[in-house]
Each structure stands twice: as C-alpha cells, then as structure tokens.
Amino acid sequence: MRSQPIGRQTRSSASLTKARRGSGRRTPPALLALASLTALGVLLPLLYLLLRATQAEPAVLLEILWRTRNLELLGNTLLLLLGVLVCSTLIALPLAWLLTRSDLPLRRWLVFVGVLPLAVPGYVGAYAMLAATGSGGVIELLTGLNCPRPSGYWGALGVLTLFGFSYLFLNFWTTLSGLDPSLEDAARSLGLRPWAVFWRVIWPQLQPALYAGGLLLGLHVLGDFGVVSLMRFETFSYAIYIQYSAAFDRVYAAWLSLMLLVLTGAALVLEARLMRNVRLARVGIGAARASQVVRLDWWQAALALGLIGLIAGASLVVPLGTVMYWLTRHAVSSGGLLEAGLNSVLAAGPAALLAVLLALPLAYLGVRFPSWSSRLLERTAYLGYATPPLALALAFVFFSLQTLPLLYQTLTLLVIALALHFLAEAIGPIRAALHQVPVRLEEAARGLGVSPGAAFVRVTLPLVWRGLVSSLALVFLSSLKELPISFLLSPVGFDTLAKRIWGYTSEAMFAEAAPYALGIVLISSVLAGMVLVRERR
Amino acid sequence: MKTKHIAAGLAALALIATLSLSSHAQQSSVTVYSGRSSGLVDPIVKAFEKDTGIKINVRYGTDAALYAALQEEGTRSPADVFWVNTAGAVVTAAKNGLFQKLPAALLKRPAEFVPKSGLWVPLSARFRVVAFNPKTVKDSDLPTGVLEMPKLVKFKGRVGWTPTYSSFQDFITALRKVHGENKARQWLLDMKKLEPKSYASNTAMLDAMRAGEIDVALTNHYYIQKIIAGVREGEFEGTAEEKETATQPQGNVIGTHYFAAGDVGNLELVTGAGILKTSKNAAAQRFLEYLLSTKTQQLTTTTILEYPVVSGFALPKTLLPLSEAIRRSPKLDFEQLSDLNGTLKLLRDVGVL
C-alpha cells in the first residue's frame, strides 16, 4: 500500500468520468475547425522551412549537417536544458509553496520576485550581469567587491535559470493556489506526515504545472541564442544563428531549424507520455475551500526570506541596478521613449489577447475531448514556439507577400505572427486551470438546459479566469521582449522598446539603452501588479 | 458568443491601427533597410528629414536578417535603400543582383574604396587592429605581423576573438586571399593552441578585457576608440549635453596595436549602401548623396569614430590619419571578400565555428 501514491487513486476514480464522457459527448465541430485553423497557422512556417530545405545541394548539406560538432552542440544543449529545468524547479517550487501555503510575512508582495524576472529580457540580463562583474564592473565600482564573471556552462545555466524560472513559478503558483485541500486533509487524517502528504498528494497534482512550465522553459532554452552567446557557451541554436547571420544563407539554416524542431518534437512526445492519464479535477461535491496555512517559526521565516532575497538580488537588483547605473552616467533626452512604449503595448497587447483566444479552443479540446487528434492539435502550438523566430518571420514575409501583400508590414501581421509564436505560452496555464475544473459542473449546467457555449462562458470561464490572466500576462511579457519577429514584420518605422534597446546595446551605447530597458520593466511590473491585485480579490 | 465580440473588436482595432500607420506614408518618402543600428542612424535620418522635407522610413535589423527578408520579398520589396553594416554583406548583396547601378556623379564622391562594379557606395571605413590591456601588456610585446600572433604563448588563454562576427570572417577571407589557404588554415590551428576565448560581439569582448578576463584581442579600431572617448569625458562626442556629463574611468583604458605596413592584420573594411533594383524612387539617390555629404561624414566620424570616405577632415587625435591607415592596410579588392562560404568552411573544418 505504501508504494501507491494517493494521487493515483483520484485518477482511477476519475477514469469512470472519462468513460462516461467518451460515450456522452462528441467533439464540437466548430471548436475543432477553429483549433485546426490555428494549428494550420502555426504550421505555415514549417511549410516554409520545408520549401527552403528542398533547395539544398546534397554535398553542402552533408558537410553542414553531418559534423561531429553538431553532436557536441546537441550534447551541450541537452546538458543545459536539464540543468536549467532542475535548478528552476528547485527555485520555483519552494518559492511557490512558501507564497501560497505558509504564513511568510510579505508573501503577497514577494510574488513579484517570482514574476518580475520575466520582465528582464534575457540578453539585457546577461549583458547587465557581465557589466556588473569583474574588476572595474559596476558592483566593484559601487561596493569595492570584485565579483567573478559568469561564463560558460555555469554562466548560461545561472542566467537562464534566473530569468526563466518564472515560467515554472507561475504554473506552480497558479496550481497551488487552486488546489482543493480536501485531499490533503484526507491524507493527513490517514496519518501521513507533512512530507509524505507533499510527495504523495500535492506533488502528483503539480505534474501538469511542472510539465507545462517545464516544456515552455525547455523550449525557451532550446531556442535561446542571446544568453548562451554572451556566456560563450555554444548550443544548437548557435549553429542556426551562424548559418543565417554569417553565411547569409536561408537554405541550410532551414535544415538546422528543422533539426531543432525534431528535437522539440521529441520533447513534446515525452511530455505527452508523461501527461497521459493525469486527471486532477475535484470529483467531490461542494466547492473547494481555502487551503490550510503552515505556520513558520521565526528562523524558518528568516531563512526563507534570506533565500528569496538572494534570488531577488541576483535576478532583479543586479540587472536593474546596473541599468540604473548606466542611466546616471548620461543625461539622455528620451523623447522617443513614450512613442516606443506605446508601440510596444500596441503590438504586445493585441498579440496577448489573440494568443489567449486562439489557445482556449486548443486547450479545451485537449483537456475535455482527449483523443490523438486533439492532442496533436494542442502539441502543434508548441512547434510555433520552437520555430526559430527569424525563420518564422521570414515565413510570414514570404506567405503574406504571396497571398495578401496588403497585409505585409502592417501591425495586423505582426500581431498574428507574435500570437502564433507565443501560443504555447498561452496554452499551459489555461490547460492547467481547465484540469482543475470538474467536467461535472459543465454537465450540470447543460442538464439545466443551457447550450454548450453558454455553459462554457457561464461556468467554465469564470473558473479558469486565473489561468487566462496568467496566459495573457505571459504572452504580453514575451511579446514585449521579442526581437527578430518585430524587426522583420512590424510596419516600417514602428519603434518599440525592445528594438531601441537592441539598437543601442549593439553599439555599446548602454546609457542610451537604459531608459528603454527600464520602460520594459516598468510596463511589465504594472501588468504584473494588476494581475496580482486581481488575484487577491 | 463573447469571444466573437472581442475578436471583432480586436480586428477592428488592428485595422484602425494599420490604416493610421499607412496614411503616414503618403508624402514623399524613402524606405531604408538598415543593418546599422538605430543609435547611429536615427540622428542622420532626422537631420535629412529636416534638411530636405523627405520622410525616411527605416526598417532596422541585422545585415543577415534584412538580407534574407529582401530575398523573400523579391520584386515586391518596398525597400529603396539597403544600408549595410559590413563589407561581406554589401559585397554579397551586390553579387546576388540586389542592387542597381549607381550614377557616376555619386560614385565620384568617395575618395577611396569605390567598388569597380559601381553597384554600391562606401560610407565609412574601419580597420582591424589588436586591442590590449596596457596594465598587463606592452605594445612592444605584440608582434609586427598578424601571422606571428600564435607565438604569444605567454598570453595563452587570455586572447579574445569573435569568430561569429562578420569583420573577423572578412579578415580570415583576406588572410586566405593574401597568404593562401594552407597558411590561413595553419594560422587558425596555431591560434587555437593559444586557447582563445570566443566572444559573440566586440563590445562583449572589450568589456571582458575591462573586467580582466583577457589581455589581447583581435577587433576593429572604433570599438577601442569608443571606450577611450567614453572615458575621456565625452571629448569626441557630438552634442553639448553629452559633453557635460562627467564619466569616471571604467577599469583599464584599452590600448591599440597596429601591425607593420601592408600586413593583412591591418585590413581595411567598409560599410556601404546600394539602391535596390526594385526601387524607382529618385529620392533614394538624394539620400545616398546626403550620406556622403561633408556634414554627415563629419557626424559619422565624430560619433561612431569610424573613418570618413570623403577626404578633407580633421580627425579625432586618437585616430591615425586616414592616409596613414590606408598605407598600413593590405592592398585587396573588396570583391574578393565575397568568398564567404570558403571562409566558413575553413572555420568549420578547423573547429572554430
């Protein structure tokens, strides 16, 4: 009996629900059509890559693809991926637990520590880390301490973890806040110790959050170029970057991009296998009540606050402090700041909304009507996330000019491309939230004579609201930071904060870049603040 | 359904935004794709708009991304001018038929570096140099020829280079053309024994030198110049407000080492621009003329610290006179730098890329 985690028992009781659902409801065709259309949009870049890939000459192709160096890069990539996932979980999970389940002082404000690192663009974070450290670095100038410079594997691991753990944190935090504590109560009443309750009851229920967040973070690491290049650690995306940028070549870069997508495909299959049979909705009657708060001793609270302070120091204080330092070195007239900020919001806002609207049917199908086709549709969204953004942008240049030239270089196209690229970020939180909504509630509503659509809007939507808001925030933050797609697809002369930052930092004009970097962080903080205030209700 | 309303609202919003943006582009305008970053281009564009009343729409990006986009756009490209940040890219674009032939009057403006093809004009020049940390390295420690660089065994592990960066690759191409494939390969293999650190950009590399990570680095002259200018309280910076801000030295000031005259390690490189074949816009030419005007050339020199291509300037004191810089650099036709694929293959073969 001991080897049987309690979480599993919920699954077997849920399998009854599954059987009944299978016979009772067919996949709504309108929903399926909408989801298929979205998936098609995501697959366009793949089509483009295949189109370009067929133009390759076999001999050159062999030279570029069959290199032991690629294997080495692949090994580096996987090593980094694993490291970042483990380290991020080690930060995100305790943090999320402390902020939802303990009486830690200031815990409502400390949620910012978990979310705000997402507002720092990775390349800015990495640059700031480098500028802050070493002899003559900002830290030494301000405090006299000579900090070692991050570089290589550990540097990349550290920076990617610090600016990426929020993906996992958001998922854990959302799930932990929404968990029904009656299972834990039952486990406790059966005599399980707190640790056992965690491992056998809570941890299994955190799995969708872990997989969804881990998948995003993983794909983020797979595709990252900015951070690893600054840390001088070479991964697979390095090879793709070289091919596009050094060789001015689209054809072989397409091959490398396809290889990266195969890698992503493997990750998706793995995640799908892990997720199979996870069924976590409440099946009992009544509403979930608030969870029990764990009281911390003063020393436990002090230790926790100290560790959180350390994380905040590395992921927020160092980069923001460095940016502030740059700012003080130059009195910069920032007339373009307001316009760039407005443009950033004008692109990121609609992109986030559109991504959430497109993600809803996909996630809903995947959770409520599990079948190979709905799973396939849902997974397709992740391919858009894993497509190297430059390739995705070129695909949209190509297809829009071929079919709808009027759309080219309009805000509309930029918004669509961003939404499709970041669709995967929107799906995770929605999916996790849907897992927590019992299908019975919808069925009850329908039993009372409400149409499926109305049942969804009146019953399910309010319950997954938290997930929707997380999705919205994630896509918004990512769109705000995004560069390659914005560069190629935005209307000519459309200046955004991220573009400005890049334009200045690439010429080492850090002081000029600083106000724009702060602009991104400020907008993101306001957004995060709004989300968190809503959460508190 | 609610979602439909939101979707319709969104679509309307996007449409309005699109229309309002496109209505801007009604007056006389030139569309420029710029591989140079906005920090450098914006001031020049603003000045041009003020002087001529012609609007400039700039699409920024890296040379490579814009070049790829131009290829995808093909005949439908809205671009008039491609302003390129590296010699390799401008030569590649010209070779692949992106540019139209420029009028002789325009080609006569630059004093140096005009390509035989007449498909693009040079806009500024930069030179390959060695950067060193004067606290740990003396200028006399460094060799007179770039081929001797691998002998710097005492700096093993403390040498920096930028294999992914275009100027470095252009230098390797020149090395191959001047000294032959075998010598170039051997040089790379010998350099690798020094365990050089590879940086993603020159800015990052020189920041690493500031932080004490490396002592010697292969770079372009103006990256060092910018750091010197920054340290010397904005002595060479354009605007008055910038001059006022006092800056303190950041770690070590960086030294510049030149090789002997004619050495390939002193390679000259240019940035340039061409007018796209698909453009029928007469104002595009006016823009290029403006870029070669005395006023703009002076601005380029004082803000970016690259060399002008039009003669008759007082250069900042820390720069070599242009004639001296040209005398030092090897004699090489830029068209030869277009053999980028050969260089990439070599860099891959020896395991540098």
Short mmCIF file of C-alpha atoms in Angstrom, two decimals, chain B:
data_model
loop_
_atom_site.label_atom_id
_atom_site.label_comp_id
_atom_site.label_asym_id
_atom_site.label_seq_id
_atom_site.Cartn_x
_atom_site.Cartn_y
_atom_site.Cartn_z
CA MET B 1 -20.57 34.48 -28.06
CA LYS B 2 -18.49 36.85 -26.01
CA THR B 3 -15.26 35.74 -27.61
CA LYS B 4 -16.60 36.72 -31.02
CA HIS B 5 -17.21 40.26 -29.90
CA ILE B 6 -13.73 40.52 -28.52
CA ALA B 7 -12.28 39.07 -31.71
CA ALA B 8 -14.26 41.50 -33.85
CA GLY B 9 -13.19 44.38 -31.64
CA LEU B 10 -9.58 43.29 -31.91
CA ALA B 11 -9.74 43.00 -35.65
CA ALA B 12 -11.26 46.48 -35.88
CA LEU B 13 -8.58 47.87 -33.60
CA ALA B 14 -5.82 46.31 -35.66
CA LEU B 15 -7.40 47.63 -38.86
CA ILE B 16 -7.59 51.16 -37.48
CA ALA B 17 -4.00 50.99 -36.34
CA THR B 18 -2.95 49.72 -39.75
CA LEU B 19 -4.80 52.44 -41.61
CA SER B 20 -3.50 55.18 -39.37
CA LEU B 21 0.04 53.93 -39.86
CA SER B 22 -0.21 53.58 -43.62
CA SER B 23 -1.68 57.07 -44.00
CA HIS B 24 1.64 58.38 -42.70
CA ALA B 25 3.44 57.10 -45.74
CA GLN B 26 1.59 59.31 -48.21
CA GLN B 27 4.08 62.15 -48.67
CA SER B 28 7.40 61.81 -50.50
CA SER B 29 9.42 59.19 -48.67
CA VAL B 30 12.30 56.75 -48.91
CA THR B 31 12.26 53.30 -47.33
CA VAL B 32 15.63 52.25 -45.94
CA TYR B 33 16.57 48.80 -44.66
CA SER B 34 19.37 49.43 -42.23
CA GLY B 35 21.81 46.91 -40.84
CA ARG B 36 23.36 49.77 -38.88
CA SER B 37 21.62 50.23 -35.58
CA SER B 38 19.18 52.98 -34.72
CA GLY B 39 21.58 54.61 -32.29
CA LEU B 40 23.78 55.61 -35.21
CA VAL B 41 21.24 56.02 -37.98
CA ASP B 42 18.49 57.97 -36.23
CA PRO B 43 20.38 61.26 -35.85
CA ILE B 44 21.34 61.22 -39.53
CA VAL B 45 17.80 60.39 -40.65
CA LYS B 46 16.34 63.18 -38.52
CA ALA B 47 18.81 65.66 -39.99
CA PHE B 48 17.97 64.53 -43.54
CA GLU B 49 14.25 64.89 -42.97
CA LYS B 50 14.75 68.36 -41.55
CA ASP B 51 17.01 69.47 -44.41
CA THR B 52 15.04 68.02 -47.32
CA GLY B 53 11.46 67.52 -46.17
CA ILE B 54 11.64 63.95 -47.47
CA LYS B 55 10.49 61.35 -44.99
CA ILE B 56 12.70 58.34 -44.30
CA ASN B 57 11.11 55.09 -43.15
CA VAL B 58 13.72 52.86 -41.59
CA ARG B 59 13.45 49.15 -41.01
CA TYR B 60 16.21 48.10 -38.65
CA GLY B 61 17.67 44.64 -38.27
CA THR B 62 20.91 42.77 -38.65
CA ASP B 63 22.52 42.68 -42.09
CA ALA B 64 21.72 38.99 -42.36
CA ALA B 65 18.05 39.19 -41.34
CA LEU B 66 17.38 42.12 -43.67
CA TYR B 67 19.23 40.44 -46.50
CA ALA B 68 17.15 37.30 -46.01
CA ALA B 69 13.98 39.41 -45.90
CA LEU B 70 14.96 41.19 -49.14
CA GLN B 71 15.42 37.82 -50.79
CA GLU B 72 11.99 36.66 -49.60
CA GLU B 73 10.38 39.91 -50.71
CA GLY B 74 11.88 39.65 -54.17
CA THR B 75 10.27 42.01 -56.67
CA ARG B 76 7.62 43.05 -54.16
CA SER B 77 10.11 44.64 -51.82
CA PRO B 78 9.09 48.06 -50.52
CA ALA B 79 12.74 48.91 -49.83
CA ASP B 80 14.61 51.61 -51.74
CA VAL B 81 17.96 51.57 -49.99
CA PHE B 82 19.89 48.78 -48.24
CA TRP B 83 22.35 50.32 -45.79
CA VAL B 84 24.78 47.63 -44.82
CA ASN B 85 26.99 47.42 -41.77
CA THR B 86 29.65 45.04 -43.07
CA ALA B 87 31.80 44.69 -46.16
CA GLY B 88 30.95 41.00 -46.56
CA ALA B 89 27.22 41.65 -46.63
CA VAL B 90 27.34 44.56 -49.07
CA VAL B 91 29.52 42.58 -51.46
CA THR B 92 27.25 39.53 -51.17
CA ALA B 93 24.15 41.63 -51.86
CA ALA B 94 25.80 43.20 -54.90
CA LYS B 95 26.98 39.84 -56.19
CA ASN B 96 23.49 38.37 -55.92
CA GLY B 97 21.96 41.12 -58.03
CA LEU B 98 20.06 43.08 -55.42
CA PHE B 99 21.43 46.49 -56.39
CA GLN B 100 21.04 48.76 -59.41
CA LYS B 101 23.96 50.57 -60.99
CA LEU B 102 24.65 53.91 -59.36
CA PRO B 103 25.23 57.14 -61.34
CA ALA B 104 28.82 58.22 -61.88
CA ALA B 105 28.32 61.50 -60.03
CA LEU B 106 27.55 59.59 -56.84
CA LEU B 107 30.42 57.16 -57.28
CA LYS B 108 32.83 60.07 -57.60
CA ARG B 109 32.05 61.40 -54.13
CA PRO B 110 34.10 58.99 -52.01
CA ALA B 111 37.87 59.45 -52.18
CA GLU B 112 38.54 55.77 -51.58
CA PHE B 113 37.08 52.27 -51.58
CA VAL B 114 34.63 52.63 -54.52
CA PRO B 115 33.90 49.17 -55.99
CA LYS B 116 34.55 48.53 -59.68
CA SER B 117 31.03 47.20 -60.10
CA GLY B 118 29.55 50.61 -59.27
CA LEU B 119 26.66 48.88 -57.51
CA TRP B 120 27.18 50.40 -54.07
CA VAL B 121 28.98 53.27 -52.39
CA PRO B 122 31.19 53.06 -49.32
CA LEU B 123 30.01 55.21 -46.41
CA SER B 124 32.65 54.72 -43.73
CA ALA B 125 35.80 52.72 -43.14
CA ARG B 126 37.17 50.76 -40.23
CA PHE B 127 40.41 48.88 -39.67
CA ARG B 128 41.30 45.64 -37.98
CA VAL B 129 43.63 46.16 -35.01
CA VAL B 130 44.76 44.43 -31.84
CA ALA B 131 43.35 45.66 -28.54
CA PHE B 132 45.44 45.17 -25.42
CA ASN B 133 45.29 45.83 -21.73
CA PRO B 134 48.09 48.34 -21.02
CA LYS B 135 48.34 47.19 -17.40
CA THR B 136 49.48 43.71 -18.37
CA VAL B 137 50.75 44.10 -21.95
CA LYS B 138 53.27 46.45 -23.55
CA ASP B 139 52.84 47.45 -27.18
CA SER B 140 56.31 46.01 -27.79
CA ASP B 141 55.16 42.59 -26.51
CA LEU B 142 52.98 42.33 -29.60
CA PRO B 143 54.28 41.14 -33.00
CA THR B 144 54.68 43.21 -36.18
CA GLY B 145 52.71 40.73 -38.27
CA VAL B 146 49.40 39.01 -37.59
CA LEU B 147 50.96 35.70 -38.67
CA GLU B 148 53.21 35.92 -35.58
CA MET B 149 50.22 36.13 -33.23
CA PRO B 150 50.28 32.39 -32.38
CA LYS B 151 53.74 32.94 -30.80
CA LEU B 152 52.18 34.86 -27.91
CA VAL B 153 52.29 31.78 -25.69
CA LYS B 154 52.62 33.82 -22.54
CA PHE B 155 49.06 35.06 -23.12
CA LYS B 156 47.68 31.56 -23.55
CA GLY B 157 44.01 31.53 -22.55
CA ARG B 158 44.00 35.32 -22.34
CA VAL B 159 43.44 36.09 -26.02
CA GLY B 160 40.00 37.05 -27.33
CA TRP B 161 38.46 36.85 -30.79
CA THR B 162 34.99 36.94 -32.39
CA PRO B 163 34.64 34.02 -34.86
CA THR B 164 30.94 34.63 -35.48
CA TYR B 165 31.41 38.31 -36.20
CA SER B 166 31.48 39.48 -39.81
CA SER B 167 34.62 41.64 -39.58
CA PHE B 168 36.60 38.71 -38.18
CA GLN B 169 35.37 36.49 -41.01
CA ASP B 170 36.21 39.17 -43.58
CA PHE B 171 39.70 39.23 -42.08
CA ILE B 172 40.01 35.45 -42.48
CA THR B 173 38.88 35.76 -46.09
CA ALA B 174 41.60 38.35 -46.64
CA LEU B 175 44.13 36.10 -44.91
CA ARG B 176 43.23 33.30 -47.34
CA LYS B 177 43.48 35.58 -50.37
CA VAL B 178 46.79 37.17 -49.32
CA HIS B 179 48.66 34.20 -47.84
CA GLY B 180 46.85 31.23 -49.39
CA GLU B 181 44.56 28.54 -47.99
CA ASN B 182 47.25 26.50 -46.27
CA LYS B 183 48.80 29.35 -44.34
CA ALA B 184 45.36 30.57 -43.26
CA ARG B 185 44.45 27.09 -42.04
CA GLN B 186 47.75 26.71 -40.21
CA TRP B 187 47.33 30.14 -38.60
CA LEU B 188 43.91 29.18 -37.28
CA LEU B 189 45.19 25.85 -35.94
CA ASP B 190 48.16 27.57 -34.25
CA MET B 191 45.91 30.25 -32.78
CA LYS B 192 43.67 27.54 -31.36
CA LYS B 193 46.64 26.28 -29.34
CA LEU B 194 46.55 29.63 -27.51
CA GLU B 195 43.06 28.63 -26.33
CA PRO B 196 41.48 31.92 -27.39
CA LYS B 197 38.13 32.91 -25.88
CA SER B 198 35.34 33.36 -28.42
CA TYR B 199 33.01 36.30 -27.88
CA ALA B 200 29.68 36.99 -29.52
CA SER B 201 30.47 40.63 -30.14
CA ASN B 202 33.36 43.06 -29.95
CA THR B 203 31.54 45.06 -27.31
CA ALA B 204 31.27 42.00 -25.09
CA MET B 205 34.92 41.13 -25.76
CA LEU B 206 36.28 44.54 -24.78
CA ASP B 207 34.05 44.54 -21.72
CA ALA B 208 35.74 41.25 -20.80
CA MET B 209 39.11 42.97 -21.21
CA ARG B 210 37.92 45.69 -18.86
CA ALA B 211 36.95 43.00 -16.37
CA GLY B 212 40.38 41.36 -16.57
CA GLU B 213 39.25 38.22 -18.38
CA ILE B 214 41.62 38.67 -21.36
CA ASP B 215 44.73 40.74 -22.20
CA VAL B 216 44.84 40.73 -26.00
CA ALA B 217 42.01 40.80 -28.56
CA LEU B 218 41.55 40.94 -32.33
CA THR B 219 38.98 43.66 -33.03
CA ASN B 220 38.03 46.75 -35.09
CA HIS B 221 39.61 50.10 -34.31
CA TYR B 222 36.44 52.01 -33.40
CA TYR B 223 35.40 49.70 -30.56
CA ILE B 224 38.55 50.76 -28.73
CA GLN B 225 38.05 54.38 -29.77
CA LYS B 226 34.55 54.42 -28.31
CA ILE B 227 35.83 53.22 -24.95
CA ILE B 228 38.62 55.81 -24.94
CA ALA B 229 36.12 58.51 -25.91
CA GLY B 230 33.74 57.39 -23.19
CA VAL B 231 36.48 57.55 -20.57
CA ARG B 232 37.70 60.98 -21.64
CA GLU B 233 34.56 62.73 -20.56
CA GLY B 234 32.92 62.74 -23.95
CA GLU B 235 35.75 64.64 -25.64
CA PHE B 236 34.72 63.39 -29.05
CA GLU B 237 31.02 63.26 -28.60
CA GLY B 238 28.71 65.37 -30.65
CA THR B 239 26.13 67.13 -28.54
CA ALA B 240 26.69 69.62 -25.77
CA GLU B 241 24.57 67.78 -23.24
CA GLU B 242 26.65 64.66 -23.67
CA LYS B 243 29.84 66.61 -23.05
CA GLU B 244 28.64 67.88 -19.72
CA THR B 245 28.25 64.50 -18.10
CA ALA B 246 31.41 63.56 -16.31
CA THR B 247 32.36 59.93 -16.56
CA GLN B 248 34.87 58.09 -14.49
CA PRO B 249 37.30 55.59 -15.97
CA GLN B 250 35.93 52.08 -16.05
CA GLY B 251 38.78 49.79 -15.19
CA ASN B 252 41.61 49.84 -17.69
CA VAL B 253 41.76 52.07 -20.69
CA ILE B 254 42.43 49.91 -23.70
CA GLY B 255 45.45 50.21 -25.98
CA THR B 256 45.59 49.84 -29.78
CA HIS B 257 48.33 47.90 -31.54
CA TYR B 258 48.94 48.23 -35.29
CA PHE B 259 50.91 45.72 -37.32
CA ALA B 260 53.59 46.74 -39.83
CA ALA B 261 52.50 48.50 -43.03
CA GLY B 262 50.76 46.22 -45.54
CA ASP B 263 50.08 43.46 -43.01
CA VAL B 264 46.76 41.68 -43.51
CA GLY B 265 46.08 42.14 -39.79
CA ASN B 266 45.54 45.87 -40.53
CA LEU B 267 42.77 45.07 -43.03
CA GLU B 268 40.52 47.96 -44.01
CA LEU B 269 36.80 47.27 -44.19
CA VAL B 270 33.88 49.44 -45.19
CA THR B 271 30.21 49.93 -44.55
CA GLY B 272 28.16 50.83 -47.59
CA ALA B 273 24.78 51.21 -49.18
CA GLY B 274 23.13 50.48 -52.51
CA ILE B 275 19.83 51.24 -54.18
CA LEU B 276 17.69 48.18 -54.78
CA LYS B 277 16.81 47.11 -58.29
CA THR B 278 13.14 47.14 -57.37
CA SER B 279 13.21 50.81 -56.37
CA LYS B 280 12.01 53.50 -58.74
CA ASN B 281 12.40 56.22 -56.17
CA ALA B 282 14.55 59.19 -57.22
CA ALA B 283 14.74 60.41 -53.66
CA ALA B 284 16.77 57.29 -52.77
CA GLN B 285 19.73 58.74 -54.61
CA ARG B 286 19.36 62.01 -52.75
CA PHE B 287 19.60 60.09 -49.51
CA LEU B 288 22.86 58.42 -50.56
CA GLU B 289 24.23 61.81 -51.63
CA TYR B 290 23.32 63.10 -48.21
CA LEU B 291 25.14 60.23 -46.52
CA LEU B 292 28.26 61.18 -48.46
CA SER B 293 27.91 64.90 -47.73
CA THR B 294 30.58 66.60 -45.66
CA LYS B 295 28.12 67.21 -42.84
CA THR B 296 27.05 63.58 -42.48
CA GLN B 297 30.56 62.24 -42.94
CA GLN B 298 31.76 64.52 -40.14
CA LEU B 299 28.93 63.28 -37.92
CA THR B 300 29.85 59.65 -38.63
CA THR B 301 33.43 60.31 -37.70
CA THR B 302 32.76 62.20 -34.50
CA THR B 303 30.02 59.93 -33.14
CA ILE B 304 30.99 56.47 -34.36
CA LEU B 305 34.73 57.14 -34.65
CA GLU B 306 34.97 55.34 -37.95
CA TYR B 307 36.94 56.90 -40.79
CA PRO B 308 35.15 59.07 -43.34
CA VAL B 309 35.37 58.06 -47.00
CA VAL B 310 35.32 61.66 -48.20
CA SER B 311 38.63 63.46 -47.79
CA GLY B 312 39.43 66.71 -46.01
CA PHE B 313 38.53 66.19 -42.35
CA ALA B 314 40.17 66.88 -39.07
CA LEU B 315 40.03 63.51 -37.35
CA PRO B 316 39.97 62.98 -33.58
CA LYS B 317 43.52 62.91 -32.22
CA THR B 318 43.34 59.28 -31.18
CA LEU B 319 42.78 58.14 -34.77
CA LEU B 320 45.57 57.65 -37.31
CA PRO B 321 45.34 59.99 -40.30
CA LEU B 322 43.26 58.27 -42.99
CA SER B 323 46.15 58.16 -45.48
CA GLU B 324 48.33 56.51 -42.83
CA ALA B 325 45.65 53.94 -42.00
CA ILE B 326 45.24 53.12 -45.68
CA ARG B 327 49.01 52.88 -46.14
CA ARG B 328 49.16 50.31 -43.37
CA SER B 329 46.38 48.12 -44.68
CA PRO B 330 46.95 45.38 -47.31
CA LYS B 331 46.08 46.03 -50.95
CA LEU B 332 42.98 43.96 -51.62
CA ASP B 333 39.88 44.34 -53.77
CA PHE B 334 36.73 44.20 -51.67
CA GLU B 335 35.10 41.97 -54.27
CA GLN B 336 37.46 39.25 -53.10
CA LEU B 337 35.79 39.32 -49.71
CA SER B 338 32.67 37.80 -51.22
CA ASP B 339 34.12 34.29 -50.88
CA LEU B 340 32.49 33.98 -47.50
CA ASN B 341 31.47 30.35 -47.92
CA GLY B 342 35.07 29.27 -48.35
CA THR B 343 35.92 31.03 -45.10
CA LEU B 344 33.02 29.50 -43.24
CA LYS B 345 34.01 26.07 -44.49
CA LEU B 346 37.57 26.61 -43.29
CA LEU B 347 36.41 27.87 -39.89
CA ARG B 348 34.19 24.81 -39.57
CA ASP B 349 36.95 22.44 -40.68
CA VAL B 350 39.37 23.65 -38.05
CA GLY B 351 36.61 23.67 -35.44
CA VAL B 352 36.49 27.39 -34.76
CA LEU B 353 32.81 27.66 -35.75
#
